[in-house]
GROMACS .gro file of C-alpha atoms in nm:
model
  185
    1UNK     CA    1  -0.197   1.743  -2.070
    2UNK     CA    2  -0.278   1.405  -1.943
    3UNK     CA    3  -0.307   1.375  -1.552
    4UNK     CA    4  -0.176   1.071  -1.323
    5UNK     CA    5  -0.227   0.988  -0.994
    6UNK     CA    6   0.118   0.856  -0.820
    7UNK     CA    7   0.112   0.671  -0.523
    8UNK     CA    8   0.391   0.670  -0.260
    9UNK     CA    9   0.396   0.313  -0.107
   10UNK     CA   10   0.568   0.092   0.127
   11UNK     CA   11   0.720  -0.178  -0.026
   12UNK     CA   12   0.782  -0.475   0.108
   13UNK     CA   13   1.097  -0.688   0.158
   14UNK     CA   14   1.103  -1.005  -0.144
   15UNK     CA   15   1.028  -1.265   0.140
   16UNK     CA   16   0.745  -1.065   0.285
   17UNK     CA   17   0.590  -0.973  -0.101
   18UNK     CA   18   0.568  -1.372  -0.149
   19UNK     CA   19   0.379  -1.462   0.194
   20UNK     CA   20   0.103  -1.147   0.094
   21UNK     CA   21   0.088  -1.338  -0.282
   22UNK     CA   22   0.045  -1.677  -0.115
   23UNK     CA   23  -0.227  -1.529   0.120
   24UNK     CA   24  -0.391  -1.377  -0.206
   25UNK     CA   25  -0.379  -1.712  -0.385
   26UNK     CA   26  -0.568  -1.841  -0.043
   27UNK     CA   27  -0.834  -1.600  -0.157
   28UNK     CA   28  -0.863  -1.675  -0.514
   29UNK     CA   29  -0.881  -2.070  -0.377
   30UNK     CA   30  -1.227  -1.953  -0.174
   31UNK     CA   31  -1.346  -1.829  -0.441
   32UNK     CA   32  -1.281  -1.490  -0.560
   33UNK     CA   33  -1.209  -1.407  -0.895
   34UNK     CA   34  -0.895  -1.301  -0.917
   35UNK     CA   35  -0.559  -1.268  -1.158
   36UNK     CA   36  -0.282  -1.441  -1.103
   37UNK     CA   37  -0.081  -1.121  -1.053
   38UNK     CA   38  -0.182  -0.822  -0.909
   39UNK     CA   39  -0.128  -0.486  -1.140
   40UNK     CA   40   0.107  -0.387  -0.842
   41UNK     CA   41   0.340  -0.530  -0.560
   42UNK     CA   42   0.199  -0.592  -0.247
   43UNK     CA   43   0.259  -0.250  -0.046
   44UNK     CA   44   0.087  -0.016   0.195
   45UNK     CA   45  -0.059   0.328   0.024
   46UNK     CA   46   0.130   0.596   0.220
   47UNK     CA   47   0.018   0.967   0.017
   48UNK     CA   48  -0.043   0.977  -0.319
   49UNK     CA   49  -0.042   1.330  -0.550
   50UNK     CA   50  -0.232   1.372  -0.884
   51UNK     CA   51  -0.020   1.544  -1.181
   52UNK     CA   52   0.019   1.641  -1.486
   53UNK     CA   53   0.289   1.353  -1.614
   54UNK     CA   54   0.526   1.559  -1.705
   55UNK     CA   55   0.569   1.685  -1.325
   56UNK     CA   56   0.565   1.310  -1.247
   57UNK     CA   57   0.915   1.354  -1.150
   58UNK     CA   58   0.881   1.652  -0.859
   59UNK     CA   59   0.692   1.348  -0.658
   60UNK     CA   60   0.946   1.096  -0.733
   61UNK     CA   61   1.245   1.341  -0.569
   62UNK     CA   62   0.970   1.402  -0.315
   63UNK     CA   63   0.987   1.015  -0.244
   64UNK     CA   64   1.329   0.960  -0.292
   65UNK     CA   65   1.419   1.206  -0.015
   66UNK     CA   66   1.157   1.049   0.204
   67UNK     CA   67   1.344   0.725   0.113
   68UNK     CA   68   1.694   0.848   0.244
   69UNK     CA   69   1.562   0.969   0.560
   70UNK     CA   70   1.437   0.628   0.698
   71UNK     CA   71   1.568   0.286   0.801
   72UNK     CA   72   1.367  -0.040   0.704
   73UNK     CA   73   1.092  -0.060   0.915
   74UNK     CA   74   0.998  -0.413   1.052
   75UNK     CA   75   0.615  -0.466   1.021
   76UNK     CA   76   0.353  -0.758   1.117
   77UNK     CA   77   0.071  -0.796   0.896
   78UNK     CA   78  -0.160  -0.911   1.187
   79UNK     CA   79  -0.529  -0.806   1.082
   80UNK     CA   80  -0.742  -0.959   0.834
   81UNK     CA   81  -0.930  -0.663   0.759
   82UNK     CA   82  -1.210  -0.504   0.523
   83UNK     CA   83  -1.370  -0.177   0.366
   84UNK     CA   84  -1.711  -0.272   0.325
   85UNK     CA   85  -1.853   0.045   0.085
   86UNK     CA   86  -1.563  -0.041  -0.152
   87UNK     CA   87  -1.567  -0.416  -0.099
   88UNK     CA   88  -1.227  -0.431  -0.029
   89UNK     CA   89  -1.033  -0.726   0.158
   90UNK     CA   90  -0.687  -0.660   0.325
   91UNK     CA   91  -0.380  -0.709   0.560
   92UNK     CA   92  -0.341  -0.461   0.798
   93UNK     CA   93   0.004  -0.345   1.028
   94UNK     CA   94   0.023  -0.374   1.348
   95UNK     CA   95   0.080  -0.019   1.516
   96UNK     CA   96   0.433   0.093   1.493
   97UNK     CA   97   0.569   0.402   1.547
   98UNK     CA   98   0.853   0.434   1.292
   99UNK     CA   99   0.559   0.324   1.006
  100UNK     CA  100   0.363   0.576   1.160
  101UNK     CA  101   0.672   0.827   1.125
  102UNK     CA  102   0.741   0.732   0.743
  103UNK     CA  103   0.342   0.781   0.643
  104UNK     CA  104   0.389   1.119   0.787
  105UNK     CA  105   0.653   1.208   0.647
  106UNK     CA  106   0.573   1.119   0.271
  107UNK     CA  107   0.248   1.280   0.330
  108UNK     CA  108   0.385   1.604   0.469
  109UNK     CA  109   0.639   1.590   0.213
  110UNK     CA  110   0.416   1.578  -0.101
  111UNK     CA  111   0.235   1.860   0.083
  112UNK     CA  112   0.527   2.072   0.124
  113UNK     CA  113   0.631   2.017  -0.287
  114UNK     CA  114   0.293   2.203  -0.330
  115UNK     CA  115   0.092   1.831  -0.399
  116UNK     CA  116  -0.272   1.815  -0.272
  117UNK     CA  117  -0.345   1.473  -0.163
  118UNK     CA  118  -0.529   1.267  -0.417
  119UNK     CA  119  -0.699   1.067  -0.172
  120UNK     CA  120  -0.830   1.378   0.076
  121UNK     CA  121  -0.779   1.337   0.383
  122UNK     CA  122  -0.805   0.978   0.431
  123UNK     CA  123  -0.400   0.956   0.392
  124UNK     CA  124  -0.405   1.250   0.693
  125UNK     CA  125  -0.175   1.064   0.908
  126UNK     CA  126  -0.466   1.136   1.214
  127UNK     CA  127  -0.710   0.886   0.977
  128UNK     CA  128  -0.508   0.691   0.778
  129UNK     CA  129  -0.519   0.317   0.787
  130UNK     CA  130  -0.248   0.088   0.654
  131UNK     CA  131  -0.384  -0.188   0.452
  132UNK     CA  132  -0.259  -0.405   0.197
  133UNK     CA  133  -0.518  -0.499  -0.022
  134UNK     CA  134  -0.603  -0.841  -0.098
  135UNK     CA  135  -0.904  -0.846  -0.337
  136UNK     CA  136  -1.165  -0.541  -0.426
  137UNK     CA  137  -1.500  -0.482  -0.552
  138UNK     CA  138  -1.622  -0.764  -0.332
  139UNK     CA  139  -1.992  -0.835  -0.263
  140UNK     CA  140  -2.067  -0.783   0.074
  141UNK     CA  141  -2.207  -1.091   0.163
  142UNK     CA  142  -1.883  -1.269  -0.024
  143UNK     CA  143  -1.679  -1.031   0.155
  144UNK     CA  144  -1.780  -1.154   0.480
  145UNK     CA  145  -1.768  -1.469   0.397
  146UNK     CA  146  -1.410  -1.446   0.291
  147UNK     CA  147  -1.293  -1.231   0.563
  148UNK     CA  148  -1.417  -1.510   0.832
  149UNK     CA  149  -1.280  -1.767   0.680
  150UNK     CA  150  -0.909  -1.578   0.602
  151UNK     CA  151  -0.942  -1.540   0.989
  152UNK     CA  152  -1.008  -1.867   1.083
  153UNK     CA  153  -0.699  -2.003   0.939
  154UNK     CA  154  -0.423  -1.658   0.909
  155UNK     CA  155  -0.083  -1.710   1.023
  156UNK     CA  156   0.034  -1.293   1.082
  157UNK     CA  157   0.281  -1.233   0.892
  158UNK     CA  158   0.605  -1.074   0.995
  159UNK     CA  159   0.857  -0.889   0.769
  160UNK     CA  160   1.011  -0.601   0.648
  161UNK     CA  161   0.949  -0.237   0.442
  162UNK     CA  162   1.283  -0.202   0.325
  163UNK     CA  163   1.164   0.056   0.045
  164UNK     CA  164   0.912   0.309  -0.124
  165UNK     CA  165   0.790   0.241  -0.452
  166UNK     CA  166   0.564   0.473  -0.653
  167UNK     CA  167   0.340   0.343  -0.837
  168UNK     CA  168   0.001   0.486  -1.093
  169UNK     CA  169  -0.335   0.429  -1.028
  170UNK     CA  170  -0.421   0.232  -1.331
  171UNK     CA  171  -0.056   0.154  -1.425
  172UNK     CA  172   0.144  -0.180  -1.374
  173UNK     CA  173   0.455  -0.256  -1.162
  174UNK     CA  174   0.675   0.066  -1.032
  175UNK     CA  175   0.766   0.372  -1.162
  176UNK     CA  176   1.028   0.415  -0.922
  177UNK     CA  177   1.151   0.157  -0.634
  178UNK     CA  178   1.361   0.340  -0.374
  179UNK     CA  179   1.566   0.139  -0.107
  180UNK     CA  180   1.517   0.284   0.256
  181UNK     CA  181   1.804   0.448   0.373
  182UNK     CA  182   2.015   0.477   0.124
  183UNK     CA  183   2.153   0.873   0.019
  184UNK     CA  184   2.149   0.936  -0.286
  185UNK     CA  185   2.375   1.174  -0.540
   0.00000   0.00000   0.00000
């Protein structure tokens, strides 16, 4: 039986998605090779869970009750950040305590299904970083590069997570897009 890895993300509110795209096309304009669309919306990785597809839908009512039990959570994008071993550029939160709250909570959650965490323990809420990446595979020295001059000129931006998505690794666009808040039947 084929095997996918499903990612529980924060997704972003429209108005917040295009101001991430607009910073991405500011990296594609220094340089980096880029498409013009990402595979994904712009989001923050909260806990992901590898399955067997057809149980693809015990982590999507695992997300959808982690959607109903939280409120939109404002968010500032405020760091220009970067994961240097896997070349990776990105916007990171500010701390906040309710984002803090819903990472827990879908990683607990997935736990409690019975759903190892795909990415070990780096989605452990004690060592998880929010990021929303920008680029990947990045040489270091072009990483650098890009980072500084991101910096030099980055406007934080403010917004909203207003749902979870779920997405594949290796897949396109959402399998499932779940407004916060909402209870559902």
């Amino acid at each position: 039986m084929a095997r996918v890895t499903a990612v529980v993300c924060a997704a972003f509110d429209p108005a917040t998605d295009a101001a991430v795209l607009a910073v991405r096309s500011r990296v594609r304009r220094l340089g980096v090779t880029l498409p013009d669309r990402p595979p994904h919306r712009p989001h923050l990785s909260l806990a992901a869970a590898t399955v067997d597809r057809a149980d693809l839908d015990s982590v999507l009512e695992v997300a959808t009750a982690v959607a109903a039990r939280h409120r939109p959570v404002p968010v500032r994008l405020g760091t220009v950040g970067r994961f240097g071993r896997a070349g990776a550029l990105w916007l990171g939160p500010d701390t906040s305590a309710d984002l803090a709250v819903l990472q827990a909570d879908a990683y607990r959650s997935l736990l409690d299904a019975g759903h190892a965490s795909a990415f070990g323990d780096r989605s452990d809420p004690a060592r998880w970083v929010g990021h929303c990446s920008l680029a990947v595979r990045l040489e270091k020295p072009v990483l650098r590069d890009v980072q500084s001059a991101l910096r030099a000129e980055y406007t934080p931006i403010a917004g909203t997570i207003d749902a979870l998505a779920t997405i594949l690794v290796g897949g396109r666009g959402d399998v499932a897009h779940l407004p916060l808040g909402q209870v559902r039947a």
